Coordinates of C-alpha atoms and ligand atoms in Angstrom, one line a residue:
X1 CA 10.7 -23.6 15.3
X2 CA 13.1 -21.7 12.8
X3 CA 10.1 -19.5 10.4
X4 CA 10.3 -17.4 7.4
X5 CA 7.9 -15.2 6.1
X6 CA 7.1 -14.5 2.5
X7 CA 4.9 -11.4 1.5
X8 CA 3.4 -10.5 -1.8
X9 CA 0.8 -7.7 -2.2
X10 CA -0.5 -4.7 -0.6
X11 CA 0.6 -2.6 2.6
X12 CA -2.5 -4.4 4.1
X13 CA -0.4 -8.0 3.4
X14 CA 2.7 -6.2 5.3
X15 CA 0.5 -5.3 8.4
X16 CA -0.9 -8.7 8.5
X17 CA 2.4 -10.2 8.1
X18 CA 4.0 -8.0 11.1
X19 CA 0.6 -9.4 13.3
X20 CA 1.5 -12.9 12.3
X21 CA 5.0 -12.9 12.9
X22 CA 4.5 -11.6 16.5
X23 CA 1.8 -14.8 16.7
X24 CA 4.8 -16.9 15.7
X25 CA 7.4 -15.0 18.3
X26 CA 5.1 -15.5 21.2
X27 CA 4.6 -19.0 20.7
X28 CA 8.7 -19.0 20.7
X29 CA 9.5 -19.5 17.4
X30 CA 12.7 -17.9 15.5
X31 CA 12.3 -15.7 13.0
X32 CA 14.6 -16.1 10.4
X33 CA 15.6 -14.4 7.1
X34 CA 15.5 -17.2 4.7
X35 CA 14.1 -19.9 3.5
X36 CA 17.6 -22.2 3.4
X37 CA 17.6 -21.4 7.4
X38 CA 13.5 -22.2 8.1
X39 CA 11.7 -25.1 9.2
X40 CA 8.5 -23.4 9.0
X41 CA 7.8 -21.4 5.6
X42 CA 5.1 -19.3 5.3
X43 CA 3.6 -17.1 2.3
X44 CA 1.4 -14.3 2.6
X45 CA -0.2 -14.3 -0.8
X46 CA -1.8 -11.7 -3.2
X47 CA -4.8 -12.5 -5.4
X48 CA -5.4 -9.2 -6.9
X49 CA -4.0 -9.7 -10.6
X50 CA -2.6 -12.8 -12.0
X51 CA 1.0 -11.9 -11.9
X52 CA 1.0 -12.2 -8.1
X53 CA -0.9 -15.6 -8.4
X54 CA 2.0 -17.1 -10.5
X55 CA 4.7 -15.8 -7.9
X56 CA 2.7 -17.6 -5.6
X57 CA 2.9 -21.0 -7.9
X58 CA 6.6 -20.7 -8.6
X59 CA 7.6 -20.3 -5.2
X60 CA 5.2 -23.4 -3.9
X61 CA 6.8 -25.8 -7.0
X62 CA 10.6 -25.0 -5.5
X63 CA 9.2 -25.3 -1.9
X64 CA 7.7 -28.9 -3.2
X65 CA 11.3 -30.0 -4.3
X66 CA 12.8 -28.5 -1.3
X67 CA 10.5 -30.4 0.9
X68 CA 11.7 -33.4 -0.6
X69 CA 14.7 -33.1 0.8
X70 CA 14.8 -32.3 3.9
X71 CA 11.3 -31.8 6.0
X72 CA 9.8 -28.3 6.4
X73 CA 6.2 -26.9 6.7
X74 CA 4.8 -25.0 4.4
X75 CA 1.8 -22.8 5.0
X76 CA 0.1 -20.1 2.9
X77 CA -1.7 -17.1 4.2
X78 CA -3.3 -13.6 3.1
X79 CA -5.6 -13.4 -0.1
X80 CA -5.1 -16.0 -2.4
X81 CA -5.8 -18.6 0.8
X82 CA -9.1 -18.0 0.9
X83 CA -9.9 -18.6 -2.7
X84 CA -10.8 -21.8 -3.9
X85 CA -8.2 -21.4 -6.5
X86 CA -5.7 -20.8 -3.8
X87 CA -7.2 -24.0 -2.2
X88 CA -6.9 -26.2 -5.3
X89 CA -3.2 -24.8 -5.6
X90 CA -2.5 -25.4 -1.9
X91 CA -3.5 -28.9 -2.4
X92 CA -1.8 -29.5 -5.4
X93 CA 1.5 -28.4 -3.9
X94 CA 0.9 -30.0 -0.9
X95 CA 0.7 -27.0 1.5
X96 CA 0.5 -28.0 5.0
X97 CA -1.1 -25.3 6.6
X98 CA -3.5 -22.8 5.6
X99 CA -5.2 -19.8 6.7
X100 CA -7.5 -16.9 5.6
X101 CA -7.1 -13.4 6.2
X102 CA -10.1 -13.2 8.7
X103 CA -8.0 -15.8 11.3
X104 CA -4.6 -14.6 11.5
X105 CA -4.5 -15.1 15.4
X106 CA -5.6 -19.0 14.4
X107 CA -2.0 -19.3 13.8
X108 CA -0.8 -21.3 16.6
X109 CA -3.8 -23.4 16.7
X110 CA -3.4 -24.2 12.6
X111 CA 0.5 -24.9 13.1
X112 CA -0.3 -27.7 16.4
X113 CA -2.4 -29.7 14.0
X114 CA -1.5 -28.8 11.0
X115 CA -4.4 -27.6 9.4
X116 CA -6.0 -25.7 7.0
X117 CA -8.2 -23.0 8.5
X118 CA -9.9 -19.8 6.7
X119 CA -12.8 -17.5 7.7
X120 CA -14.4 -14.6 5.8
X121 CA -15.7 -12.8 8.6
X122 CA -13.2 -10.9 11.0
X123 CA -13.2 -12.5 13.9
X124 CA -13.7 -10.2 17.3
X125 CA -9.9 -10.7 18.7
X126 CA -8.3 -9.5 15.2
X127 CA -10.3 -6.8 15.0
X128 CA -9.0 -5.2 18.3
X129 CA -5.9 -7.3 18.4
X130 CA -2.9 -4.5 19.0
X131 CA 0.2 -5.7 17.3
X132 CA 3.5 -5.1 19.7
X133 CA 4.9 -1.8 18.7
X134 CA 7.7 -2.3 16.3
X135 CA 11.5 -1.8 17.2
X136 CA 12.4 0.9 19.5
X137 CA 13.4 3.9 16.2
X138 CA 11.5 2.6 13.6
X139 CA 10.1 5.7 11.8
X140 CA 7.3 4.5 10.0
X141 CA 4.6 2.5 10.4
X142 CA 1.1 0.9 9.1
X143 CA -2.1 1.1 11.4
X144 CA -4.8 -0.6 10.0
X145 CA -8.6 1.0 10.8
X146 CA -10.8 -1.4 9.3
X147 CA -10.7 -4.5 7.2
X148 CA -13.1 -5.4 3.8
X149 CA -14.8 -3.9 1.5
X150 CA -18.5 -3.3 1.1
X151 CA -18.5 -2.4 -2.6
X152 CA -18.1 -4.7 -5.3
X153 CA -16.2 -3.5 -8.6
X154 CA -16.7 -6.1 -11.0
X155 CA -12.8 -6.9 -11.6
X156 CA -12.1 -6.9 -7.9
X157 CA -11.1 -9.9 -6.1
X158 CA -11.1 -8.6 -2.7
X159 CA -14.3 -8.5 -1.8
X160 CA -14.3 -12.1 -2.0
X161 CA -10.7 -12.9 -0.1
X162 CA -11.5 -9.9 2.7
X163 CA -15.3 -9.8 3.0
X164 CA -17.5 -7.4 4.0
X165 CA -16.2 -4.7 5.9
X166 CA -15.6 -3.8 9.2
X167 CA -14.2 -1.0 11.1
X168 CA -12.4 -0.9 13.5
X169 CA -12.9 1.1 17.1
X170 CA -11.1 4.6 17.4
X171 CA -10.0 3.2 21.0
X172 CA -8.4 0.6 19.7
X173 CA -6.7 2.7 17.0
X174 CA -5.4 5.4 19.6
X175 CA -4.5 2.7 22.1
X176 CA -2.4 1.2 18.6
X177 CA -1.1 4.4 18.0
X178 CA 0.1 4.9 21.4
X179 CA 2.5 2.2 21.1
X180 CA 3.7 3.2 18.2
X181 CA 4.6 6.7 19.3
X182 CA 6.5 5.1 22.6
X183 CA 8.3 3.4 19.7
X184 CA 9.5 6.6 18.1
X185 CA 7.6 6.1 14.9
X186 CA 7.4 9.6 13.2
X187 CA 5.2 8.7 10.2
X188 CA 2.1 6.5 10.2
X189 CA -0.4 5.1 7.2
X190 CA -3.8 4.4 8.1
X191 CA -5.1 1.5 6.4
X192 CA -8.2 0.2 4.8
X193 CA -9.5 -1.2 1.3
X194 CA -11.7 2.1 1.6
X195 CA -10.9 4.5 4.1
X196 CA -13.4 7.0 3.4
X197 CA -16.2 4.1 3.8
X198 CA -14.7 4.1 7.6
X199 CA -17.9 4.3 10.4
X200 CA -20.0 3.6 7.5
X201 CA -20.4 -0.4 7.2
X202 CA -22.4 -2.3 5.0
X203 CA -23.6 1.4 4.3
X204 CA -24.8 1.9 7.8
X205 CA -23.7 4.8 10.1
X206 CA -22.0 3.3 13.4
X207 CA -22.8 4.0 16.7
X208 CA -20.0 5.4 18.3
X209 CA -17.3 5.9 15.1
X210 CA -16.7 9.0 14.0
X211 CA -16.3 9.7 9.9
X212 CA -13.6 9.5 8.4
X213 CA -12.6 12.9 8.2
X214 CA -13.4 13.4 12.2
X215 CA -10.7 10.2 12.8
X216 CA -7.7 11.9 10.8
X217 CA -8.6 14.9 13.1
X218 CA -8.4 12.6 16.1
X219 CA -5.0 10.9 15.1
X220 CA -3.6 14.2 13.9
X221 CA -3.9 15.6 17.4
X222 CA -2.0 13.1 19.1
X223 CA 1.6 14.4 19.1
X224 CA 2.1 11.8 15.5
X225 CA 4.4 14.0 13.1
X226 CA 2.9 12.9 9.7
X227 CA 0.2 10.8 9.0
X228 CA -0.9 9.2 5.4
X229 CA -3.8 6.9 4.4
X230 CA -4.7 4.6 1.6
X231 CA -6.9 3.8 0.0
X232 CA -9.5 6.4 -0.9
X233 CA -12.5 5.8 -2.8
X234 CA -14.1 8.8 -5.0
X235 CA -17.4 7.1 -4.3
X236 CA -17.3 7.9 -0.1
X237 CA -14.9 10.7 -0.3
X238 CA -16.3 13.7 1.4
X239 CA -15.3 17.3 1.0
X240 CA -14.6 17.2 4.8
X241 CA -11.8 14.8 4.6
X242 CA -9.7 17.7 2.9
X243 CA -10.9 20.0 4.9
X244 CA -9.6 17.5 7.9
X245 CA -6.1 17.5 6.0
X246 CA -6.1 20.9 5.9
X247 CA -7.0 22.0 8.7
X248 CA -4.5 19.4 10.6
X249 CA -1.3 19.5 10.4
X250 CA 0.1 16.1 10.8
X251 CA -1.8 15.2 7.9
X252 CA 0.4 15.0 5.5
X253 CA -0.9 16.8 1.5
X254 CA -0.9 13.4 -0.3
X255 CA -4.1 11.7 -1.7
X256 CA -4.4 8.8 -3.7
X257 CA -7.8 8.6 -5.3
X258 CA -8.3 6.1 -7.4
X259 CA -10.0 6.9 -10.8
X260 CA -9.6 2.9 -13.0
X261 CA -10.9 4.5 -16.1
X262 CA -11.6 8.4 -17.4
X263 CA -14.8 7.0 -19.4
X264 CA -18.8 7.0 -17.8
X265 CA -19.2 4.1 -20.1
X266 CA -16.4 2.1 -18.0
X267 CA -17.0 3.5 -14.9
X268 CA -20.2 1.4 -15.1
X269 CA -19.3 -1.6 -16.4
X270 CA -16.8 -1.4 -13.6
X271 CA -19.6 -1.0 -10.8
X272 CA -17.6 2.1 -9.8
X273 CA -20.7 4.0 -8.4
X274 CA -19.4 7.3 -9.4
X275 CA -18.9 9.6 -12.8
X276 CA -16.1 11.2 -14.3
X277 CA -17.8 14.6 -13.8
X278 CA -18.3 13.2 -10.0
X279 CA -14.7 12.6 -9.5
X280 CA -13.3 15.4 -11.1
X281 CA -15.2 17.2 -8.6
X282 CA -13.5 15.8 -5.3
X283 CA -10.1 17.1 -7.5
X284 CA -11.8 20.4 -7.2
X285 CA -12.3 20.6 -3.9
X286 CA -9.2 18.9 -2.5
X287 CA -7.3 21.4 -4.8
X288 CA -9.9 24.2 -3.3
X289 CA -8.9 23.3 0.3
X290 CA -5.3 21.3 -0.3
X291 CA -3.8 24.0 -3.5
X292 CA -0.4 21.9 -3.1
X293 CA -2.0 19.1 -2.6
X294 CA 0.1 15.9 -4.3
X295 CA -2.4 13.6 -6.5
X296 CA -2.2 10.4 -7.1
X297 CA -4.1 7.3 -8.9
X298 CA -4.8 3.7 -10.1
X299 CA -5.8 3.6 -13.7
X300 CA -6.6 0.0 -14.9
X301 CA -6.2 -0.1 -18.6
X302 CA -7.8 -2.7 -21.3
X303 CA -10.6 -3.3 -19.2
X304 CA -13.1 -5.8 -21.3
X305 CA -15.2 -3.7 -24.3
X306 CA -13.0 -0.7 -23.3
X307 CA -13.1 1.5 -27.1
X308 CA -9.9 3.4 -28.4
X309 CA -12.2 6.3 -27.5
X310 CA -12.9 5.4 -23.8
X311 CA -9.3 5.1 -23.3
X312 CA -8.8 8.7 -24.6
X313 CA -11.3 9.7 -22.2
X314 CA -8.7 8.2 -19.4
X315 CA -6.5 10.0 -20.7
X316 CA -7.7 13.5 -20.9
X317 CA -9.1 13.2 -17.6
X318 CA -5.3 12.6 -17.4
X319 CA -4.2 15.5 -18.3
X320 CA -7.1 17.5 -16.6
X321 CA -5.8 16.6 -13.0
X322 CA -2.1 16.2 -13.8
X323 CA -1.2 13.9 -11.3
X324 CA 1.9 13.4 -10.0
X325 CA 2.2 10.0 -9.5
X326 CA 0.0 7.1 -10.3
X327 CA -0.5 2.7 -10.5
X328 CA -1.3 2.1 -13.8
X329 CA -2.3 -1.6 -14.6
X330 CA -2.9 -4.1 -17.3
X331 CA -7.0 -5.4 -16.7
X332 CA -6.2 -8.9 -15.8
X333 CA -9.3 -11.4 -15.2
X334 CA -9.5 -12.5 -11.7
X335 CA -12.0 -16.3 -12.0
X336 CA -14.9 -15.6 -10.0
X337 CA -15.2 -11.9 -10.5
X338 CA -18.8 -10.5 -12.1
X339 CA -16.2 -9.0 -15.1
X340 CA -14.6 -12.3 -15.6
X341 CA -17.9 -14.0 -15.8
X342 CA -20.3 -11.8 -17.8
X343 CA -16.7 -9.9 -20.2
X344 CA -14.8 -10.8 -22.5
X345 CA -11.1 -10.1 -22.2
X346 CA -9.4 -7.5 -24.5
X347 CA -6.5 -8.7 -27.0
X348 CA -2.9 -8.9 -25.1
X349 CA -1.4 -6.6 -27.3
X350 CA -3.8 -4.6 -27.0
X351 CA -3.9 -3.6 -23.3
X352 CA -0.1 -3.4 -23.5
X353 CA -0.2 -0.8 -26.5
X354 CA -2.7 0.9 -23.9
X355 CA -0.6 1.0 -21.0
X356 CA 2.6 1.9 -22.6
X357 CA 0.9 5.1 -24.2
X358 CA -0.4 6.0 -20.7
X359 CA 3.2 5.2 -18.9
X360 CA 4.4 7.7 -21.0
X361 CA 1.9 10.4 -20.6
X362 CA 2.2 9.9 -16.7
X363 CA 6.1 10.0 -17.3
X364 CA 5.7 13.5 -18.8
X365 CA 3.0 14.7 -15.9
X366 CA 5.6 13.2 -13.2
X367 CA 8.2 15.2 -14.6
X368 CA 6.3 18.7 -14.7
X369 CA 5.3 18.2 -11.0
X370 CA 8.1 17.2 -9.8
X371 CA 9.9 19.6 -11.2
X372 CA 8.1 22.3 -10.2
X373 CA 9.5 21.6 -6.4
X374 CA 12.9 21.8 -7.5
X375 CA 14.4 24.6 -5.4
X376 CA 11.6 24.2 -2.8
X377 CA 12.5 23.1 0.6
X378 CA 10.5 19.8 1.9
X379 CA 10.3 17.8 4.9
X380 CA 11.7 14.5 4.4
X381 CA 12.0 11.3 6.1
X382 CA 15.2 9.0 5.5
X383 CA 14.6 5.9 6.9
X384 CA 18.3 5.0 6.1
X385 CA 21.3 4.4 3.7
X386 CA 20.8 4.7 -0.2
X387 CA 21.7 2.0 -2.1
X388 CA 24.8 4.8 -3.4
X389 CA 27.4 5.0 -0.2
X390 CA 27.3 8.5 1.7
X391 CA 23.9 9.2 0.8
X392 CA 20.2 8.9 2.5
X393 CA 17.0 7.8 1.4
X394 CA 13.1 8.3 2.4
X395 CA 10.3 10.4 0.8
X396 CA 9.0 13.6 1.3
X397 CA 5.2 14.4 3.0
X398 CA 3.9 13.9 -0.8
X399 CA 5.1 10.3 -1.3
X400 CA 8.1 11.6 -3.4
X401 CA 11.3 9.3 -2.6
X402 CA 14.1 11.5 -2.2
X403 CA 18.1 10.8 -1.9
X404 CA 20.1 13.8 -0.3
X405 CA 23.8 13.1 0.6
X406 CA 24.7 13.2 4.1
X407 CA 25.4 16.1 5.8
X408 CA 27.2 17.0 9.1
X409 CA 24.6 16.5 12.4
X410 CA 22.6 14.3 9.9
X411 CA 23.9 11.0 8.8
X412 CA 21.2 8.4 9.8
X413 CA 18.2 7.7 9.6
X414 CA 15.2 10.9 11.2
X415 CA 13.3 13.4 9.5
X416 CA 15.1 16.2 8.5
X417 CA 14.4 19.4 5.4
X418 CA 16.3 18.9 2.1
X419 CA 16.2 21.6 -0.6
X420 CA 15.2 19.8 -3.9
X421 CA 18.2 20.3 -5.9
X422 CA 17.1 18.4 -9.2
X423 CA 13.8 15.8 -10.3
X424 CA 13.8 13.0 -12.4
X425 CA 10.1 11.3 -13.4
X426 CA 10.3 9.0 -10.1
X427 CA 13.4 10.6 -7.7
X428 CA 14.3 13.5 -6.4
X429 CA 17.4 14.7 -5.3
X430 CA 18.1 17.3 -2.3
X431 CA 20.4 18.8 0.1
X432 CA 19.7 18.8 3.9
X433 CA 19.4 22.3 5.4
X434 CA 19.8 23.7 8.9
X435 CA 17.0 25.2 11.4
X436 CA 17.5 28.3 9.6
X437 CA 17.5 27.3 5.9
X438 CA 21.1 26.7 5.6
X439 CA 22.9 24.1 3.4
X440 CA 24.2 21.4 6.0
X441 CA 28.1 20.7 5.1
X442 CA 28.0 17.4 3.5
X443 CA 30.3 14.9 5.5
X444 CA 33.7 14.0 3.7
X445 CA 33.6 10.9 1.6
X446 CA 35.9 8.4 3.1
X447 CA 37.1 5.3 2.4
X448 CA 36.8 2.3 4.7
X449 CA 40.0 2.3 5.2
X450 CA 40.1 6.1 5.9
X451 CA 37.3 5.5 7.6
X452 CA 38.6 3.3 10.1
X453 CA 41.3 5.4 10.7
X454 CA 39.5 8.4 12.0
X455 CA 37.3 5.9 14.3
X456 CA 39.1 5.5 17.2
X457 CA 37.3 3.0 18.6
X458 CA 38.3 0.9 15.6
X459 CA 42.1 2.7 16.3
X460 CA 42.2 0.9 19.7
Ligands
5AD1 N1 -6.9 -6.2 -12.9 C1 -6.0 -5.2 -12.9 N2 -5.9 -4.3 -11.9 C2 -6.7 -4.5 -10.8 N3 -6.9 -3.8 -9.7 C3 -7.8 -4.4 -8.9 N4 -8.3 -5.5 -9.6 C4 -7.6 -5.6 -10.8 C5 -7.7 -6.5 -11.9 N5 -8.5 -7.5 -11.9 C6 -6.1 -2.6 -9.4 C7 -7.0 -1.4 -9.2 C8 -6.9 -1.2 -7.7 C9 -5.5 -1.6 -7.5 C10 -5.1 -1.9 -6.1 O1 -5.3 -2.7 -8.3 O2 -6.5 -0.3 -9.9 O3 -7.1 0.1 -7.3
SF4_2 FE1 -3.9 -6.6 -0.8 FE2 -5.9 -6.9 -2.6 FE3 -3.6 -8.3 -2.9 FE4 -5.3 -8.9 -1.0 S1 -5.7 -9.0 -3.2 S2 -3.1 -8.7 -0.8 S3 -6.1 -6.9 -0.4 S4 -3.8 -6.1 -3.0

């Protein structure tokens, strides 16, 4: 079996994606890297907005005509699968296989008899299946630590396509982790629809797990250079966990904390369980413990009943934390959520004169922040060649991507320092520097041809 996979969605789509595809490898399958070349097509599906949802329809209606010519399965996975409008769509398309984001390692089992499988709850074996470790090198990797969510926002889909939540055993994390580190990986993400929420499920304390806050400790003391997480929410985020970031190392000064809306009168039509004057206090103390820490958000604008004077309050609260980076969203209504049921949907234009005001607001904030490191020296990790010849791309430990040229002693991929020369809104632009804080000589810009030349393995 020749298989391609298709992923839409979150980092939590990628991970599952990287589990199923090992599935597939083990049960000797070929993975391929398109569609044209597959017998076996598979599409790991977002159902978050509606913009992902039509992907999702597009791309079934030209697997439809491709499947009348020439036979190939077609099989649909991940969020929108275990929807009943994924379902209808599935059937309507004439998927062959299907399954839900609870029964990944149903795979094989789904393929043999072609059928259409889904479970809400996680399933024992998924839960502490380990992934095989990616590529020898690879730099950066995801590590789920639970899966679900427990609270229920009323545009949110997920609660519905993940279920409730579960999380995961910190054995089975470190043992993950392990492999990840014999692989070389430098930097790694620790995922979860609510990370904060972890040890805590279905609002109960586990036996056994330690918070939040006491796992980044536990990961941050095993030899792992830089570790991230997403995503927060303000409603379980505890002062420890930026104490844990501070006082580990590893952990890398980068939080993104949600906020959806910067009005009380939102925040409850929204189910979001906390205030405005509740989150602006985890700002305070992440700021009090983390005073470089970089901030950033997801703003969902044009939510139904949302007042010109609401969104001003998003705003302000805007400008009061001055973050660096943020998601900012239309409201789109997902069928079967409590908001799509009980609210009415804001005009169109509306929501888009919304957003564009607070693009540019956050273009302005981006700017000023990033700005501010310029001259600063920062730890970056290129994970490989920018799109412009000669230089390298990657991020630094706040999330910021970064392009530096290459330099003598480092021209591929690794973490390295760079010195921010100059910041745009979303890019910044370094030089690497020696142990000692010395520009690195930037390697001589040659052309193939010249480049052949001096190789002289090439010469022979
Ligand atoms: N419409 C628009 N944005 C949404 N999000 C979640 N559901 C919706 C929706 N129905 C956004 C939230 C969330 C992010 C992952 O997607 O901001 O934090
Ligand atoms: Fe990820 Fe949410 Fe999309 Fe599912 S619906 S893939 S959890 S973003």
């Amino acid at each position: 079996m020749k298989a391609h996979m298709i992923t839409y969605g979150c980092q939590m789509n990628e991970y599952d994606t990287h589990t199923v595809q090992s599935q597939l490898v083990s049960l000797g399958a070929d993975m391929v890297h398109s569609v044209d070349e597959a017998d076996f097509v598979l599409i790991n599906t977002c159902a978050i907005r509606g913009r992902p949802v039509n992907k999702v329809r597009s791309l079934l209606g030209d697997l439809r005509k491709l499947k009348t010519r020439r036979p190939i399965v077609v099989g649909m996975m991940g969020c929108l699968a275990q929807l009943q409008e994924g379902q209808d769509m599935a059937e309507e398309y004439g998927v062959d296989v299907l399954i839900g984001p609870g029964s990944l390692l149903e795979i094989g089992r789904v393929l043999e008899n072609n059928e259409k499988f889904w479970a809400l709850n996680f399933r024992d074996e998924l839960h502490d299946h380990i992934p095989p470790p990616p590529p020898q090198g690879t730099l950066q990797a995801h590590l789920t630590i639970m899966r679900g969510c427990d609270h229920h926002c009323t545009y949110c889909i997920v609660p519905q396509t993940r279920g409730p939540q579960v999380s995961r055993h910190p054995d089975s994390i470190l043992r993950e982790l392990d492999t990840l580190l014999a692989a070389g990986v430098q930097e790694v993400t620790l995922l979860g629809q609510n990370v904060n929420a972890y040890g805590f499920d279905q609002g109960a304390r586990m036996a056994g797990l330690p918070t939040f806050a006491d796992l980044l400790r536990l990961v941050g003391r095993t030899g792992i250079r830089r570790v991230k997480f997403t995503t927060s929410h303000p409603m379980n985020f505890t002062e420890d966990v930026a104490m844990a970031m501070a006082d580990t190392p590893a952990i890398c000064e980068f939080i993104h904390l949600p906020m959806q809306s910067g009005s009380n009168r939102v925040l409850r039509r929204m189910a979001r369980e906390y205030t405005r004057e509740q989150y602006l206090q985890h700002i305070a103390d992440i700021r009090k413990h983390l005073p470089n820490a970089v901030l950033s958000t997801d703003v969902i604008v044009g939510f139904p009943g949302e007042t010109e004077e609401d969104f001003q309050q998003t705003l302000d609260l805007y400008d009061e934390v001055g973050y660096d980076q943020a998601f900012m969203f239309i409201y789109s209504a997902r069928p079967g959520t409590p908001s799509h049921k009980h609210f009415e949907d804001l005009p169109k234009e509306l929501k888009t004169e919304r957003l564009g005001r607070l693009v540019e607001l956050q273009k302005q904030w981006s700017q000023r922040r990033n700005a501010a490191l310029v001259g600063s020296a920062q730890e970056v990790l290129l994970r490989g060649d920018a799109v412009t010849e000669g230089f390298l791309e990657g991020h630094t430990r706040g999330n910021h991507p970064v392009v530096v040229p290459k330099a003598l002693g480092a021209d591929a991929a690794g973490v390295y320092t760079a010195r921010i020369e100059h910041a745009t809104p979303h890019m910044m632009y370094g030089k690497l520097l020696d142990a000692h804080g010395q520009e690195l000589p930037e390697l001589p810009k040659l052309t193939p041809e010249a480049a052949a030349m001096t190789n002289p393995l090439q010469m022979a």
